[in-house]
MMTF fields as JSON, N, C-alpha, C and O atoms, coordinates in Angstrom:
{
  "mmtfVersion": "1.0.0",
  "mmtfProducer": "UNKNOWN",
  "numBonds": 443,
  "numAtoms": 444,
  "numGroups": 111,
  "numChains": 1,
  "numModels": 1,
  "chainsPerModel": [1],
  "groupsPerChain": [111],
  "chainIdList": ["A"],
  "bondAtomList": [4, 2, 8, 6, 12, 10, 16, 14, 20, 18, 24, 22, 28, 26, 32, 30, 36, 34, 40, 38, 44, 42, 48, 46, 52, 50, 56, 54, 60, 58, 64, 62, 68, 66, 72, 70, 76, 74, 80, 78, 84, 82, 88, 86, 92, 90, 96, 94, 100, 98, 104, 102, 108, 106, 112, 110, 116, 114, 120, 118, 124, 122, 128, 126, 132, 130, 136, 134, 140, 138, 144, 142, 148, 146, 152, 150, 156, 154, 160, 158, 164, 162, 168, 166, 172, 170, 176, 174, 180, 178, 184, 182, 188, 186, 192, 190, 196, 194, 200, 198, 204, 202, 208, 206, 212, 210, 216, 214, 220, 218, 224, 222, 228, 226, 232, 230, 236, 234, 240, 238, 244, 242, 248, 246, 252, 250, 256, 254, 260, 258, 264, 262, 268, 266, 272, 270, 276, 274, 280, 278, 284, 282, 288, 286, 292, 290, 296, 294, 300, 298, 304, 302, 308, 306, 312, 310, 316, 314, 320, 318, 324, 322, 328, 326, 332, 330, 336, 334, 340, 338, 344, 342, 348, 346, 352, 350, 356, 354, 360, 358, 364, 362, 368, 366, 372, 370, 376, 374, 380, 378, 384, 382, 388, 386, 392, 390, 396, 394, 400, 398, 404, 402, 408, 406, 412, 410, 416, 414, 420, 418, 424, 422, 428, 426, 432, 430, 436, 434, 440, 438],
  "bondOrderList": [1, 1, 1, 1, 1, 1, 1, 1, 1, 1, 1, 1, 1, 1, 1, 1, 1, 1, 1, 1, 1, 1, 1, 1, 1, 1, 1, 1, 1, 1, 1, 1, 1, 1, 1, 1, 1, 1, 1, 1, 1, 1, 1, 1, 1, 1, 1, 1, 1, 1, 1, 1, 1, 1, 1, 1, 1, 1, 1, 1, 1, 1, 1, 1, 1, 1, 1, 1, 1, 1, 1, 1, 1, 1, 1, 1, 1, 1, 1, 1, 1, 1, 1, 1, 1, 1, 1, 1, 1, 1, 1, 1, 1, 1, 1, 1, 1, 1, 1, 1, 1, 1, 1, 1, 1, 1, 1, 1, 1, 1],
  "groupList": [{"groupName": "MET", "atomNameList": ["N", "CA", "C", "O"], "elementList": ["N", "C", "C", "O"], "formalChargeList": [0, 0, 0, 0], "bondAtomList": [1, 0, 2, 1, 3, 2], "bondOrderList": [1, 1, 2], "singleLetterCode": "M", "chemCompType": "L-PEPTIDE LINKING"}, {"groupName": "GLU", "atomNameList": ["N", "CA", "C", "O"], "elementList": ["N", "C", "C", "O"], "formalChargeList": [0, 0, 0, 0], "bondAtomList": [1, 0, 2, 1, 3, 2], "bondOrderList": [1, 1, 2], "singleLetterCode": "E", "chemCompType": "L-PEPTIDE LINKING"}, {"groupName": "GLN", "atomNameList": ["N", "CA", "C", "O"], "elementList": ["N", "C", "C", "O"], "formalChargeList": [0, 0, 0, 0], "bondAtomList": [1, 0, 2, 1, 3, 2], "bondOrderList": [1, 1, 2], "singleLetterCode": "Q", "chemCompType": "L-PEPTIDE LINKING"}, {"groupName": "PRO", "atomNameList": ["N", "CA", "C", "O"], "elementList": ["N", "C", "C", "O"], "formalChargeList": [0, 0, 0, 0], "bondAtomList": [1, 0, 2, 1, 3, 2], "bondOrderList": [1, 1, 2], "singleLetterCode": "P", "chemCompType": "L-PEPTIDE LINKING"}, {"groupName": "VAL", "atomNameList": ["N", "CA", "C", "O"], "elementList": ["N", "C", "C", "O"], "formalChargeList": [0, 0, 0, 0], "bondAtomList": [1, 0, 2, 1, 3, 2], "bondOrderList": [1, 1, 2], "singleLetterCode": "V", "chemCompType": "L-PEPTIDE LINKING"}, {"groupName": "SER", "atomNameList": ["N", "CA", "C", "O"], "elementList": ["N", "C", "C", "O"], "formalChargeList": [0, 0, 0, 0], "bondAtomList": [1, 0, 2, 1, 3, 2], "bondOrderList": [1, 1, 2], "singleLetterCode": "S", "chemCompType": "L-PEPTIDE LINKING"}, {"groupName": "THR", "atomNameList": ["N", "CA", "C", "O"], "elementList": ["N", "C", "C", "O"], "formalChargeList": [0, 0, 0, 0], "bondAtomList": [1, 0, 2, 1, 3, 2], "bondOrderList": [1, 1, 2], "singleLetterCode": "T", "chemCompType": "L-PEPTIDE LINKING"}, {"groupName": "HIS", "atomNameList": ["N", "CA", "C", "O"], "elementList": ["N", "C", "C", "O"], "formalChargeList": [0, 0, 0, 0], "bondAtomList": [1, 0, 2, 1, 3, 2], "bondOrderList": [1, 1, 2], "singleLetterCode": "H", "chemCompType": "L-PEPTIDE LINKING"}, {"groupName": "ALA", "atomNameList": ["N", "CA", "C", "O"], "elementList": ["N", "C", "C", "O"], "formalChargeList": [0, 0, 0, 0], "bondAtomList": [1, 0, 2, 1, 3, 2], "bondOrderList": [1, 1, 2], "singleLetterCode": "A", "chemCompType": "L-PEPTIDE LINKING"}, {"groupName": "GLY", "atomNameList": ["N", "CA", "C", "O"], "elementList": ["N", "C", "C", "O"], "formalChargeList": [0, 0, 0, 0], "bondAtomList": [1, 0, 2, 1, 3, 2], "bondOrderList": [1, 1, 2], "singleLetterCode": "G", "chemCompType": "PEPTIDE LINKING"}, {"groupName": "ILE", "atomNameList": ["N", "CA", "C", "O"], "elementList": ["N", "C", "C", "O"], "formalChargeList": [0, 0, 0, 0], "bondAtomList": [1, 0, 2, 1, 3, 2], "bondOrderList": [1, 1, 2], "singleLetterCode": "I", "chemCompType": "L-PEPTIDE LINKING"}, {"groupName": "ARG", "atomNameList": ["N", "CA", "C", "O"], "elementList": ["N", "C", "C", "O"], "formalChargeList": [0, 0, 0, 0], "bondAtomList": [1, 0, 2, 1, 3, 2], "bondOrderList": [1, 1, 2], "singleLetterCode": "R", "chemCompType": "L-PEPTIDE LINKING"}, {"groupName": "TYR", "atomNameList": ["N", "CA", "C", "O"], "elementList": ["N", "C", "C", "O"], "formalChargeList": [0, 0, 0, 0], "bondAtomList": [1, 0, 2, 1, 3, 2], "bondOrderList": [1, 1, 2], "singleLetterCode": "Y", "chemCompType": "L-PEPTIDE LINKING"}, {"groupName": "LEU", "atomNameList": ["N", "CA", "C", "O"], "elementList": ["N", "C", "C", "O"], "formalChargeList": [0, 0, 0, 0], "bondAtomList": [1, 0, 2, 1, 3, 2], "bondOrderList": [1, 1, 2], "singleLetterCode": "L", "chemCompType": "L-PEPTIDE LINKING"}, {"groupName": "TRP", "atomNameList": ["N", "CA", "C", "O"], "elementList": ["N", "C", "C", "O"], "formalChargeList": [0, 0, 0, 0], "bondAtomList": [1, 0, 2, 1, 3, 2], "bondOrderList": [1, 1, 2], "singleLetterCode": "W", "chemCompType": "L-PEPTIDE LINKING"}, {"groupName": "PHE", "atomNameList": ["N", "CA", "C", "O"], "elementList": ["N", "C", "C", "O"], "formalChargeList": [0, 0, 0, 0], "bondAtomList": [1, 0, 2, 1, 3, 2], "bondOrderList": [1, 1, 2], "singleLetterCode": "F", "chemCompType": "L-PEPTIDE LINKING"}, {"groupName": "ASP", "atomNameList": ["N", "CA", "C", "O"], "elementList": ["N", "C", "C", "O"], "formalChargeList": [0, 0, 0, 0], "bondAtomList": [1, 0, 2, 1, 3, 2], "bondOrderList": [1, 1, 2], "singleLetterCode": "D", "chemCompType": "L-PEPTIDE LINKING"}, {"groupName": "LYS", "atomNameList": ["N", "CA", "C", "O"], "elementList": ["N", "C", "C", "O"], "formalChargeList": [0, 0, 0, 0], "bondAtomList": [1, 0, 2, 1, 3, 2], "bondOrderList": [1, 1, 2], "singleLetterCode": "K", "chemCompType": "L-PEPTIDE LINKING"}],
  "groupTypeList": [0, 1, 2, 3, 0, 4, 2, 2, 5, 6, 7, 7, 5, 1, 8, 1, 9, 8, 4, 7, 8, 3, 10, 11, 6, 12, 13, 4, 4, 14, 9, 14, 13, 15, 4, 13, 5, 8, 13, 8, 12, 15, 4, 16, 10, 8, 7, 13, 6, 9, 14, 13, 17, 6, 4, 13, 13, 5, 10, 13, 8, 13, 0, 17, 8, 9, 13, 10, 0, 8, 15, 15, 0, 7, 13, 11, 15, 1, 11, 13, 5, 13, 4, 12, 8, 10, 4, 8, 3, 13, 10, 13, 13, 10, 8, 0, 4, 8, 9, 13, 4, 3, 16, 9, 4, 8, 4, 14, 13, 11, 11],
  "groupIdList": [1, 2, 3, 4, 5, 6, 7, 8, 9, 10, 11, 12, 13, 14, 15, 16, 17, 18, 19, 20, 21, 22, 23, 24, 25, 26, 27, 28, 29, 30, 31, 32, 33, 34, 35, 36, 37, 38, 39, 40, 41, 42, 43, 44, 45, 46, 47, 48, 49, 50, 51, 52, 53, 54, 55, 56, 57, 58, 59, 60, 61, 62, 63, 64, 65, 66, 67, 68, 69, 70, 71, 72, 73, 74, 75, 76, 77, 78, 79, 80, 81, 82, 83, 84, 85, 86, 87, 88, 89, 90, 91, 92, 93, 94, 95, 96, 97, 98, 99, 100, 101, 102, 103, 104, 105, 106, 107, 108, 109, 110, 111],
  "secStructList": [7, 7, 7, 7, 7, 7, 7, 7, 7, 7, 7, 7, 7, 2, 2, 2, 2, 7, 7, 7, 7, 7, 2, 2, 2, 2, 2, 2, 2, 2, 2, 2, 2, 2, 2, 2, 2, 2, 2, 2, 2, 2, 2, 2, 2, 6, 6, 7, 7, 2, 2, 2, 2, 2, 2, 2, 2, 2, 2, 2, 2, 2, 2, 2, 2, 2, 2, 0, 0, 0, 0, 0, 1, 7, 4, 4, 4, 1, 7, 2, 2, 2, 2, 2, 2, 2, 2, 2, 2, 2, 2, 2, 2, 2, 2, 2, 2, 2, 2, 2, 2, 2, 2, 2, 2, 2, 2, 2, 2, 2, 7],
  "xCoordList": [15.751, 14.841, 15.532, 16.201, 15.354, 15.997, 15.157, 13.942, 15.814, 15.103, 14.903, 15.793, 13.751, 13.518, 14.435, 14.722, 14.871, 15.745, 14.899, 13.845, 15.377, 14.689, 15.287, 16.489, 14.422, 14.891, 14.954, 13.982, 16.128, 16.285, 15.696, 15.871, 15.022, 14.384, 15.41, 16.276, 15.291, 16.196, 15.512, 16.065, 14.295, 13.568, 14.167, 14.532, 14.259, 14.695, 13.523, 12.774, 13.384, 12.281, 12.582, 13.736, 11.521, 11.679, 12.453, 13.138, 12.342, 13.003, 14.518, 15.24, 15.012, 16.456, 17.136, 18.235, 16.52, 17.14, 16.793, 17.35, 15.874, 15.433, 16.466, 17.14, 16.566, 17.467, 16.619, 15.707, 16.916, 16.158, 17.115, 18.224, 16.669, 17.45, 17.262, 16.282, 18.182, 17.996, 16.773, 16.323, 16.248, 15.037, 15.249, 14.308, 16.467, 16.766, 16.45, 15.945, 16.735, 16.457, 14.965, 14.55, 14.159, 12.715, 12.18, 11.249, 12.753, 12.325, 12.697, 11.92, 13.872, 14.274, 13.345, 12.917, 13.035, 12.107, 10.739, 10.105, 10.274, 8.995, 9.035, 8.067, 10.156, 10.306, 10.213, 9.55, 10.875, 10.811, 9.397, 8.938, 8.703, 7.314, 6.443, 5.552, 6.696, 5.944, 6.223, 5.299, 7.493, 7.862, 7.223, 6.68, 7.286, 6.687, 5.173, 4.589, 4.537, 3.092, 2.755, 1.766, 3.576, 3.356, 3.539, 2.774, 4.537, 4.724, 3.516, 3.08, 2.978, 1.786, 0.615, -0.163, 0.479, -0.591, -0.421, -1.388, 0.814, 1.056, 0.889, 0.473, 1.212, 0.946, -0.552, -0.995, -1.325, -2.781, -3.361, -4.218, -2.914, -3.497, -2.907, -3.416, -1.852, -1.263, -2.112, -1.803, -3.167, -4.1, -3.407, -3.73, -2.444, -1.85, -2.895, -3.749, -2.819, -3.833, -3.177, -1.984, -3.992, -3.579, -2.495, -2.437, -1.641, -0.629, 0.422, 0.945, 0.745, 1.784, 1.388, 2.196, 0.166, -0.313, -0.323, 0.097, -0.802, -0.881, 0.509, 0.726, 1.439, 2.802, 3.468, 4.089, 3.352, 3.985, 3.415, 4.162, 2.093, 1.486, 1.858, 2.053, 1.957, 2.352, 3.796, 4.1, 4.676, 6.082, 6.202, 6.919, 5.504, 5.545, 4.984, 5.527, 3.905, 3.314, 4.267, 4.394, 4.936, 5.891, 7.094, 7.616, 7.533, 8.647, 8.247, 9.026, 7.032, 6.562, 6.404, 6.764, 5.867, 5.712, 7.069, 7.217, 8.053, 9.396, 9.997, 10.6, 9.839, 10.341, 9.64, 10.279, 8.333, 7.573, 7.985, 8.177, 8.122, 8.526, 9.942, 10.208, 10.838, 12.233, 12.424, 13.133, 11.799, 12.095, 11.041, 11.387, 9.765, 8.742, 8.358, 7.913, 8.527, 8.295, 9.613, 9.635, 10.697, 12.022, 12.559, 13.375, 12.125, 12.646, 14.088, 14.795, 14.519, 15.914, 16.868, 18.014, 16.403, 17.249, 17.002, 17.621, 16.117, 15.766, 16.681, 17.441, 16.575, 17.307, 16.772, 15.597, 17.638, 17.261, 16.155, 15.327, 16.119, 15.079, 13.686, 12.717, 13.577, 12.295, 11.871, 10.698, 12.824, 12.524, 12.032, 11.066, 12.69, 12.251, 10.852, 10.056, 10.553, 9.238, 8.124, 6.979, 8.45, 7.444, 7.42, 6.35, 8.588, 8.667, 8.37, 7.821, 8.711, 8.5, 7.035, 6.764, 6.077, 4.675, 4.266, 3.466, 4.811, 4.511, 5.022, 4.323, 6.234, 6.801, 5.987, 5.725, 5.588, 4.77, 3.4, 2.875, 2.828, 1.552, 1.685, 0.831, 2.742, 2.961, 3.157, 2.628, 3.918, 4.126, 2.818, 2.57, 1.985, 0.706, -0.209, -0.844, -0.27, -1.099, -0.571, -1.35, 0.744, 1.326, 1.046, 0.848, 1.026, 0.741, -0.718, -1.03, -1.615, -3.044, -3.624, -4.736, -2.892, -3.389, -3.68, -4.72, -2.808, -3.143, -4.461, -5.216, -4.748, -6.035, -7.2, -8.223, -7.051, -8.095, -8.339, -9.483, -7.276, -7.431, -8.119, -8.98, -7.746, -8.369, -9.862, -10.658, -10.248, -11.668, -12.383, -13.496, -11.756, -12.36, -12.588, -13.615, -11.627, -11.749, -12.826, -13.382, -13.118, -14.122, -15.545, -16.493, -15.722, -17.069, -17.648, -18.774],
  "yCoordList": [-42.443, -42.516, -41.953, -40.921, -42.636, -42.271, -41.228, -41.375, -40.179, -39.135, -39.568, -40.176, -39.261, -39.646, -38.846, -37.669, -39.542, -38.886, -37.98, -38.375, -36.802, -35.858, -36.018, -35.859, -36.333, -36.536, -35.185, -34.43, -34.91, -33.644, -33.757, -34.751, -32.746, -32.73, -32.407, -31.55, -33.105, -32.839, -31.974, -31.724, -31.519, -30.672, -29.271, -28.735, -28.706, -27.324, -26.526, -26.979, -25.353, -24.532, -24.074, -24.007, -23.763, -23.332, -22.027, -21.768, -21.219, -19.917, -20.053, -19.183, -21.116, -21.268, -21.464, -20.95, -22.189, -22.468, -21.457, -21.5, -20.54, -19.576, -18.469, -18.075, -17.99, -16.891, -15.64, -15.606, -14.633, -13.394, -12.24, -12.198, -11.327, -10.13, -9.143, -9.235, -8.213, -7.197, -6.324, -6.231, -5.699, -4.89, -3.764, -3.363, -3.249, -2.173, -2.625, -1.833, -3.865, -4.392, -4.361, -3.974, -4.768, -4.758, -3.334, -3.103, -2.396, -1.006, -0.433, 0.322, -0.785, -0.335, -0.935, -0.239, -2.215, -2.86, -2.203, -1.967, -1.905, -1.219, 0.138, 0.535, 0.844, 2.133, 1.997, 2.799, 0.985, 0.755, 0.382, 0.823, -0.415, -0.75, 0.502, 0.646, 1.389, 2.645, 3.487, 4.043, 3.583, 4.36, 3.763, 4.492, 2.449, 1.799, 1.984, 2.166, 1.939, 2.172, 3.615, 3.871, 4.55, 5.959, 6.158, 6.896, 5.514, 5.609, 5.048, 5.621, 3.938, 3.363, 4.325, 4.453, 4.995, 5.976, 7.125, 7.554, 7.624, 8.735, 8.321, 9.13, 7.063, 6.572, 6.588, 6.903, 6.251, 6.221, 7.62, 7.832, 8.578, 9.918, 10.73, 11.809, 10.241, 10.949, 10.806, 11.393, 10.036, 9.82, 9.284, 9.665, 8.39, 7.677, 6.713, 6.228, 6.446, 5.568, 4.382, 4.378, 3.397, 2.245, 1.396, 1.182, 0.925, -0.058, 0.51, -0.218, 1.791, 2.386, 2.295, 1.895, 2.659, 2.581, 1.136, 0.846, 0.24, -1.173, -1.747, -2.458, -1.434, -1.964, -1.391, -2.132, -0.089, 0.518, -0.032, -0.344, -0.148, -0.689, -2.154, -2.582, -2.922, -4.331, -4.462, -5.304, -3.638, -3.675, -3.3, -3.958, -2.249, -1.851, -2.945, -3.198, -3.593, -4.667, -5.856, -6.448, -6.21, -7.319, -6.987, -7.859, -5.738, -5.329, -5.437, -5.913, -4.995, -5.097, -6.56, -6.939, -7.374, -8.805, -9.452, -10.289, -9.084, -9.63, -9.27, -10.119, -8.026, -7.614, -8.367, -8.819, -8.499, -9.199, -10.663, -11.2, -11.318, -12.726, -12.896, -13.83, -12.012, -12.158, -11.949, -12.718, -10.918, -10.571, -11.039, -11.617, -10.804, -11.145, -12.617, -13.17, -13.261, -14.703, -15.467, -16.696, -14.743, -15.295, -16.178, -17.063, -15.959, -16.754, -16.399, -17.17, -15.251, -14.846, -15.816, -15.976, -16.448, -17.333, -18.813, -19.675, -19.114, -20.5, -21.081, -20.373, -22.383, -23.051, -22.604, -22.263, -22.612, -22.146, -22.99, -22.467, -24.277, -25.133, -24.733, -24.804, -24.317, -23.873, -22.561, -22.365, -21.684, -20.421, -20.694, -20.08, -21.61, -21.961, -22.572, -22.326, -23.355, -23.992, -22.967, -23.213, -21.828, -20.795, -19.781, -19.326, -19.425, -18.379, -18.915, -18.182, -20.154, -20.703, -20.667, -20.277, -21.05, -20.933, -19.489, -19.245, -18.537, -17.133, -16.735, -16.056, -17.156, -16.851, -17.515, -16.9, -18.761, -19.444, -18.777, -18.7, -18.3, -17.597, -16.314, -16.014, -15.57, -14.336, -14.648, -13.943, -15.705, -16.09, -16.512, -16.183, -17.236, -17.677, -16.479, -16.41, -15.562, -14.373, -13.57, -13.121, -13.388, -12.64, -13.335, -12.667, -14.65, -15.384, -15.337, -15.427, -15.196, -15.19, -13.791, -13.654, -12.769, -11.402, -11.071, -10.475, -11.431, -11.106, -11.72, -11.075, -12.94, -13.56, -12.811, -12.582, -12.438, -11.694, -10.34, -9.91, -9.677, -8.388, -8.569, -7.769, -9.612, -9.865, -10.117, -9.606, -10.893, -11.176, -9.901, -9.631, -9.13, -7.89, -6.897, -6.22, -6.816, -5.892, -6.334, -5.494, -7.605, -8.112, -7.935, -8.084, -7.635, -7.488, -6.154, -5.857],
  "zCoordList": [66.496, 65.395, 64.165, 64.215, 63.106, 61.843, 61.122, 60.991, 60.659, 59.931, 58.481, 57.885, 57.918, 56.532, 55.601, 55.815, 54.574, 53.607, 52.703, 52.205, 52.517, 51.641, 50.249, 50.039, 49.322, 47.959, 47.257, 47.221, 46.704, 46.005, 44.614, 43.909, 44.266, 42.955, 41.879, 42.055, 40.776, 39.658, 38.604, 37.533, 38.928, 37.983, 37.982, 39.028, 36.826, 36.701, 36.171, 35.305, 36.699, 36.213, 34.794, 34.371, 34.079, 32.689, 32.6, 31.611, 33.623, 33.591, 33.686, 33.199, 34.298, 34.443, 33.106, 32.899, 32.196, 30.916, 29.841, 28.744, 30.147, 29.149, 28.99, 29.942, 27.786, 27.487, 27.321, 26.495, 28.093, 28.01, 27.76, 28.294, 26.955, 26.689, 27.842, 28.581, 27.996, 29.038, 28.757, 27.615, 29.777, 29.643, 28.641, 27.956, 28.545, 27.592, 26.168, 25.371, 25.84, 24.505, 24.214, 23.122, 25.187, 25.005, 24.851, 24.08, 25.569, 25.449, 24.076, 23.491, 23.564, 22.23, 21.176, 20.256, 21.306, 20.362, 20.453, 19.425, 21.647, 21.814, 21.112, 20.464, 21.244, 20.573, 19.061, 18.403, 18.51, 17.062, 16.637, 15.584, 17.428, 17.109, 17.114, 16.277, 18.041, 18.099, 16.858, 16.264, 16.464, 15.275, 14.022, 13.192, 13.887, 12.715, 12.691, 11.623, 13.852, 13.917, 13.551, 12.865, 14.007, 13.651, 12.149, 11.527, 11.563, 10.114, 9.37, 8.371, 9.848, 9.213, 9.317, 8.372, 10.438, 10.603, 9.61, 8.981, 9.47, 8.55, 7.093, 6.263, 6.774, 5.42, 5.163, 4.059, 6.176, 6.017, 5.855, 4.996, 6.66, 6.571, 5.417, 5.112, 4.771, 3.639, 2.387, 1.35, 2.481, 1.366, 0.123, -1.002, 0.348, -0.771, -1.308, -0.567, -2.582, -3.168, -3.849, -4.151, -4.072, -4.873, -4.249, -3.038, -5.138, -4.751, -3.816, -2.972, -3.943, -3.091, -1.621, -0.782, -1.311, 0.074, 0.557, 1.677, -0.286, 0.089, 0.345, 1.326, -0.54, -0.394, 0.844, 1.606, 1.06, 2.235, 3.539, 4.466, 3.607, 4.83, 5.047, 6.185, 3.966, 4.09, 4.565, 5.41, 4.028, 4.446, 5.921, 6.675, 6.333, 7.748, 8.653, 9.728, 8.227, 9.028, 9.138, 10.21, 8.042, 8.089, 8.965, 9.659, 8.937, 9.807, 11.281, 12.107, 11.605, 12.992, 13.406, 14.52, 12.505, 12.818, 13.034, 13.924, 12.242, 12.411, 13.759, 14.416, 14.175, 15.491, 16.614, 17.564, 16.498, 17.539, 17.613, 18.704, 16.447, 16.455, 16.996, 17.752, 16.619, 17.029, 18.525, 19.174, 19.073, 20.461, 21.454, 22.485, 21.17, 22.152, 22.107, 23.112, 20.944, 20.86, 21.029, 20.959, 21.249, 21.524, 20.395, 20.651, 19.163, 18.05, 17.734, 17.085, 18.185, 17.979, 18.679, 18.258, 19.726, 20.516, 20.22, 20.844, 19.289, 18.989, 17.915, 17.256, 17.772, 16.706, 15.362, 15.223, 14.391, 13.066, 12.459, 11.713, 12.758, 12.187, 12.689, 11.933, 13.948, 14.473, 13.812, 13.495, 13.613, 12.935, 11.525, 11.073, 10.828, 9.474, 9.495, 8.59, 10.507, 10.593, 10.797, 10.416, 11.391, 11.619, 10.479, 10.075, 9.963, 8.947, 7.545, 6.723, 7.252, 5.911, 5.481, 4.345, 6.321, 5.891, 5.592, 4.689, 6.343, 6.074, 4.691, 3.938, 4.36, 3.049, 1.946, 0.913, 2.156, 1.157, 1.0, -0.111, 2.088, 2.017, 1.201, 0.367, 1.438, 0.681, -0.799, -1.659, -1.099, -2.492, -3.148, -4.308, -2.415, -2.961, -3.239, -4.291, -2.315, -2.514, -3.7, -4.541, -3.771, -4.889, -6.216, -7.231, -6.224, -7.448, -7.859, -9.046, -6.895, -7.198, -7.413, -7.923, -7.033, -7.202, -8.668, -8.947, -9.616, -11.012, -11.474, -12.202, -11.07, -11.419, -10.782, -11.429, -9.548, -8.864, -9.506, -9.645, -9.892, -10.553, -11.905, -12.271, -12.649, -13.952, -13.803, -14.591, -12.81, -12.571, -12.15, -12.601, -11.298, -10.818, -11.96, -12.006, -12.874, -13.996, -15.005, -15.713, -15.074, -16.019, -15.496, -16.268, -14.264, -13.693, -14.016, -13.616]
}
């Protein structure tokens, strides 16, 4: 009796082609996220007012978002075009907000 031929699968799991950093890298990034979060907390309790507090908290938030996108979303290992497709709208959003803030402040001051 002839044994049936077993067809070998040509599928590769997604994990085989994925690029992952060593665990030490993730722990270092986690440490930096913790430090940046602690700095944001201290900026908040320092009772800074106005634009200085807003700018410092925004910079810290963007730094944390950059670390998260680069390492935990694995954009560090992606093609540059994909990174541009994700980061470009963020840059345009920031530019739009920065461009509209003077109008918002003018309206707010007139009320």
